[in-house]
PDB file of C-alpha atoms in Angstrom:
ATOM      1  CA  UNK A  13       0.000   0.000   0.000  1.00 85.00           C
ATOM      2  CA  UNK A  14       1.349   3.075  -0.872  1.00 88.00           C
ATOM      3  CA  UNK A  15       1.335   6.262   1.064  1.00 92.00           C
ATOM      4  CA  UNK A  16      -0.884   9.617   0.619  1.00 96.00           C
ATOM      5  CA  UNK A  17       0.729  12.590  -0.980  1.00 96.00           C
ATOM      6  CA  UNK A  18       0.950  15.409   0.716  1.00 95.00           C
ATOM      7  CA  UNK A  19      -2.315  16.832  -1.102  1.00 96.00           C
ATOM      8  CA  UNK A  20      -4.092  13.298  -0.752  1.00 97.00           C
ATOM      9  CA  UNK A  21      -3.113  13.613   3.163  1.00 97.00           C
ATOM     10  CA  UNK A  22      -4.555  16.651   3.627  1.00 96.00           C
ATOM     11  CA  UNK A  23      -7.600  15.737   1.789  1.00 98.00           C
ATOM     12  CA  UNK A  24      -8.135  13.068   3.309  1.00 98.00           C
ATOM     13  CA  UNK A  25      -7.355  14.768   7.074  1.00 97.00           C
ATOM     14  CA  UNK A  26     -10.179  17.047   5.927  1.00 97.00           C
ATOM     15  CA  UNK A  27     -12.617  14.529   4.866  1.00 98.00           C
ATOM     16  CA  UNK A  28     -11.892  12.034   8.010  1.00 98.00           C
ATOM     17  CA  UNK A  29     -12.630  15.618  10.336  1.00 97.00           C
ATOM     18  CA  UNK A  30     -15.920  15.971   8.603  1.00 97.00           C
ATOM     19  CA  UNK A  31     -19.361  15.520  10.182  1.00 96.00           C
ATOM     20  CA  UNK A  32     -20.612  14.491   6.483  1.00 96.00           C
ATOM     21  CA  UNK A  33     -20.005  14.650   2.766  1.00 98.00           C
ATOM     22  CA  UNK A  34     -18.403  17.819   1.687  1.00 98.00           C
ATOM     23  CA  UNK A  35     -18.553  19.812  -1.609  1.00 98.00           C
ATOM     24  CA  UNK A  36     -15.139  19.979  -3.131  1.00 97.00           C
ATOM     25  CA  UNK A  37     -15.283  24.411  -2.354  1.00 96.00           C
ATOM     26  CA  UNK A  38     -15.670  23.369   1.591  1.00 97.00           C
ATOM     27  CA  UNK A  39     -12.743  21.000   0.934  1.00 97.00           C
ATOM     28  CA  UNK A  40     -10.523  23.739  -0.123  1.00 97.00           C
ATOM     29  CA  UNK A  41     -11.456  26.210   2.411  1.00 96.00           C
ATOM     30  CA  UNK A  42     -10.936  24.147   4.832  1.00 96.00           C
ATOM     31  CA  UNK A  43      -7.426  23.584   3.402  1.00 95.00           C
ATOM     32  CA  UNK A  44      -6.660  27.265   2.486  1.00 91.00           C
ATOM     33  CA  UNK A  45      -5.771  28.735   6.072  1.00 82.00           C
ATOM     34  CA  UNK A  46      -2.426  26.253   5.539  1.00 78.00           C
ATOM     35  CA  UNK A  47      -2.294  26.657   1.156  1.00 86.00           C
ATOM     36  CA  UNK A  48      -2.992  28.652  -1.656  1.00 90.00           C
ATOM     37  CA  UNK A  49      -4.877  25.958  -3.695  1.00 95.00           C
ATOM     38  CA  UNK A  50      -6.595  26.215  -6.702  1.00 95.00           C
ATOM     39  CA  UNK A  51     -10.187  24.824  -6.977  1.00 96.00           C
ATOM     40  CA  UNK A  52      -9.468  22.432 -10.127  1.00 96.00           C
ATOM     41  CA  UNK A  53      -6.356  21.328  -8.619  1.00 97.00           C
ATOM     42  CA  UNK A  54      -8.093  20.039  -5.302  1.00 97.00           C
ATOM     43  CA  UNK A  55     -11.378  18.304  -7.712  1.00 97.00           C
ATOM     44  CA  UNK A  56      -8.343  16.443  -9.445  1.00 97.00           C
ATOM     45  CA  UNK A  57      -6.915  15.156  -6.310  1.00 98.00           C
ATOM     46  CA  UNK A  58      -9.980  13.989  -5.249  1.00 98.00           C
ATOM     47  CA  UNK A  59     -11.615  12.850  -8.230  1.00 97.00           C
ATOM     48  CA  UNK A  60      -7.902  10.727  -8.034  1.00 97.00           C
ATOM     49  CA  UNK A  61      -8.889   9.673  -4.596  1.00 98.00           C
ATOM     50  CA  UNK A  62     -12.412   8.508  -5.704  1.00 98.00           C
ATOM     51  CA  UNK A  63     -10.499   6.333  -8.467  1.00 97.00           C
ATOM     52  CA  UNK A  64      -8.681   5.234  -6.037  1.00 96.00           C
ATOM     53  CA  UNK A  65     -11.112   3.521  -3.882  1.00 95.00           C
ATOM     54  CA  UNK A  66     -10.201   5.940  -0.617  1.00 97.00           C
ATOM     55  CA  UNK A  67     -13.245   7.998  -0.964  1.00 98.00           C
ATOM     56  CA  UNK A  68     -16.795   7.789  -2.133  1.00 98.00           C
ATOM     57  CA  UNK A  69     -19.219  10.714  -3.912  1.00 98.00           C
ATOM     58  CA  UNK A  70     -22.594  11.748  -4.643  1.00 97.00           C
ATOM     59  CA  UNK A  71     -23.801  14.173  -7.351  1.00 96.00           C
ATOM     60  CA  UNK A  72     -25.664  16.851  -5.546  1.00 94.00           C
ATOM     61  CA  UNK A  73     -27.127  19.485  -7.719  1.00 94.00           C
ATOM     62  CA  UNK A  74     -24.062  20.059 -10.608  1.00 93.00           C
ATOM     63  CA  UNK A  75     -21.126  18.845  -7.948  1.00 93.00           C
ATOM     64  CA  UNK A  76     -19.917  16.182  -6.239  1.00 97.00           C
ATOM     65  CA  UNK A  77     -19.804  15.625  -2.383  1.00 98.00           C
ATOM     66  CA  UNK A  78     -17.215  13.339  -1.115  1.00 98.00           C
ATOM     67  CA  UNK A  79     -16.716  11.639   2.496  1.00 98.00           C
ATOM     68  CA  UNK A  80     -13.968   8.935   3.214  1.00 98.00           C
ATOM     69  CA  UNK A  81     -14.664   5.428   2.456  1.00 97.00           C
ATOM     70  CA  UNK A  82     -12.377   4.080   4.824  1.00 94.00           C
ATOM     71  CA  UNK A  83     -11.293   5.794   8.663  1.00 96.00           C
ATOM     72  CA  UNK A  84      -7.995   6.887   9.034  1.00 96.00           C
ATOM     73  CA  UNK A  85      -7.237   3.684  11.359  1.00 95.00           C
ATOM     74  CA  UNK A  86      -7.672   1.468   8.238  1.00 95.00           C
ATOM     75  CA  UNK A  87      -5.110   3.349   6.442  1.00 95.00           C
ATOM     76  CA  UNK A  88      -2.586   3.708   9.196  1.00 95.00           C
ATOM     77  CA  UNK A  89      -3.295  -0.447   9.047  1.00 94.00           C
ATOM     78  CA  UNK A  90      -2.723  -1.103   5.566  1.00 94.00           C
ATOM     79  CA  UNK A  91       0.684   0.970   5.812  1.00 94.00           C
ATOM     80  CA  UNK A  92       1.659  -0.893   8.759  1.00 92.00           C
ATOM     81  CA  UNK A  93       1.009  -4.694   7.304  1.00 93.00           C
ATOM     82  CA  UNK A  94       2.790  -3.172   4.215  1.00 93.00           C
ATOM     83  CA  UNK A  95       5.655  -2.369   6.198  1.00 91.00           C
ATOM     84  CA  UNK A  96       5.724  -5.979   7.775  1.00 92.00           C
ATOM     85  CA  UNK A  97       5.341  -7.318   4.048  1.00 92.00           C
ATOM     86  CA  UNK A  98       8.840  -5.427   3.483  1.00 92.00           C
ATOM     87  CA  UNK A  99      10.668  -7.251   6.204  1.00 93.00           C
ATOM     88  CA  UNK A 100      12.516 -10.521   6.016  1.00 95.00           C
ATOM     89  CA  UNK A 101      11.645 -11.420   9.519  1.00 94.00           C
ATOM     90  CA  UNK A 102       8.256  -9.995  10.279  1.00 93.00           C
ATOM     91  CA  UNK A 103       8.698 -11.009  14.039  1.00 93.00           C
ATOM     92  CA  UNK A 104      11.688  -9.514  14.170  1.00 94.00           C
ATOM     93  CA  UNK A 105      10.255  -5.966  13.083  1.00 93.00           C
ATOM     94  CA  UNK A 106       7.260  -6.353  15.064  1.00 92.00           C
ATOM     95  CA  UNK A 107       9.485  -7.010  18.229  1.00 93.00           C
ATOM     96  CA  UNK A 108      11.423  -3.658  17.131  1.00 94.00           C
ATOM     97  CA  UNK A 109       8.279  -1.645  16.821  1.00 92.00           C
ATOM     98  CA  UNK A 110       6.847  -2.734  20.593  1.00 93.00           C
ATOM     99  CA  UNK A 111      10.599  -1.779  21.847  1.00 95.00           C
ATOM    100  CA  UNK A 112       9.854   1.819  20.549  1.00 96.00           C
ATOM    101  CA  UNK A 113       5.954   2.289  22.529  1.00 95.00           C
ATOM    102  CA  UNK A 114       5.862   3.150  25.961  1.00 96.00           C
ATOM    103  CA  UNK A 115       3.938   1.281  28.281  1.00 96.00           C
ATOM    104  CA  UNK A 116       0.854   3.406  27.686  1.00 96.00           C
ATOM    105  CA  UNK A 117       0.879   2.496  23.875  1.00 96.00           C
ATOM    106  CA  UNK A 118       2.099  -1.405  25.056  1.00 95.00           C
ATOM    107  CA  UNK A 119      -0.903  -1.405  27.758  1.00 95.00           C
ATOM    108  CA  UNK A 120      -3.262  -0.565  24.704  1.00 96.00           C
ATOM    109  CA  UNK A 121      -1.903  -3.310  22.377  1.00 94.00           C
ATOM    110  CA  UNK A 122      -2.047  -6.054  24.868  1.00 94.00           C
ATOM    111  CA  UNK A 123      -5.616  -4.826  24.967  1.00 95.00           C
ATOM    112  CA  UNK A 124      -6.564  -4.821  21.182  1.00 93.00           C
ATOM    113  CA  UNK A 125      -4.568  -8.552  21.202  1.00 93.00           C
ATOM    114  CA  UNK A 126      -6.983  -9.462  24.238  1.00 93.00           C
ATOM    115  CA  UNK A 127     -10.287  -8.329  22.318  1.00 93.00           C
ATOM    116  CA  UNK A 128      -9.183 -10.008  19.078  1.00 91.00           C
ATOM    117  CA  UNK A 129      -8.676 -13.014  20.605  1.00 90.00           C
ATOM    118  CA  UNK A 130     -12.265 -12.583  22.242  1.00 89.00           C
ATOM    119  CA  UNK A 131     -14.103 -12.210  19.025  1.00 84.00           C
ATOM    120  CA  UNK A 132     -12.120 -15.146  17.363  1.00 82.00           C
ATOM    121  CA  UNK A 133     -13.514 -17.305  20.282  1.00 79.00           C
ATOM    122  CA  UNK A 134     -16.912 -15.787  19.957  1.00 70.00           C
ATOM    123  CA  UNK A 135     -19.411 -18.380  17.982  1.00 68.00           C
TER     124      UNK A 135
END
């Protein structure tokens, strides 16, 4: 899985923020405190999101409204297990990403382990 560009990423932050679907002109206000972005530029990024299977759209009236098919937690996901595909040893990275989390971030693993375990048992 390949990352976000840095338009797609801030897209994407905007659209995951979002109570609903958004018109791409909310989209780029929303973006403009941070860039000076033209209109057609942002409708190509996300019309290249839609293609892309990361967001979904609606015609409403003559434009398109867009919200995020997936959350963000599915995409940090697929770039993690595509990191794991790129090692040799996936146990080996794994054990040298828990080294780096503090026992906050280690507490909340153990946890997410504990319920996955749970719902495999589950009938």
């Amino acid at each position: 899985m390949r990352r976000f560009g840095e338009l797609e990423a801030a897209i994407m932050d905007v659209l995951w923020a979002a109570d609903g679907p958004l018109p791409v002109r909310e989209v780029l206000n929303r973006l403009r405190p941070d860039r000076e972005l033209a209109f057609t530029t942002v409708q190509t990024v996300m019309d290249i999101l839609y293609r892309k299977d990361w967001v979904e759209r609606e015609l409403q009236g003559r434009g398109y409204r867009y919200w995020a098919k997936a959350s963000r937690e599915d995409y940090t996901a697929g770039l993690m297990a595509s990191a794991l595909q790129a090692s040799p040893d996936r146990a080996a990275a794994l054990a040298r990403f828990v080294e780096r989390m503090d026992q906050a971030e280690i507490d909340e693993l153990r946890a997410a382990l504990a319920a996955a375990k749970s719902s495999e048992q589950a009938p």
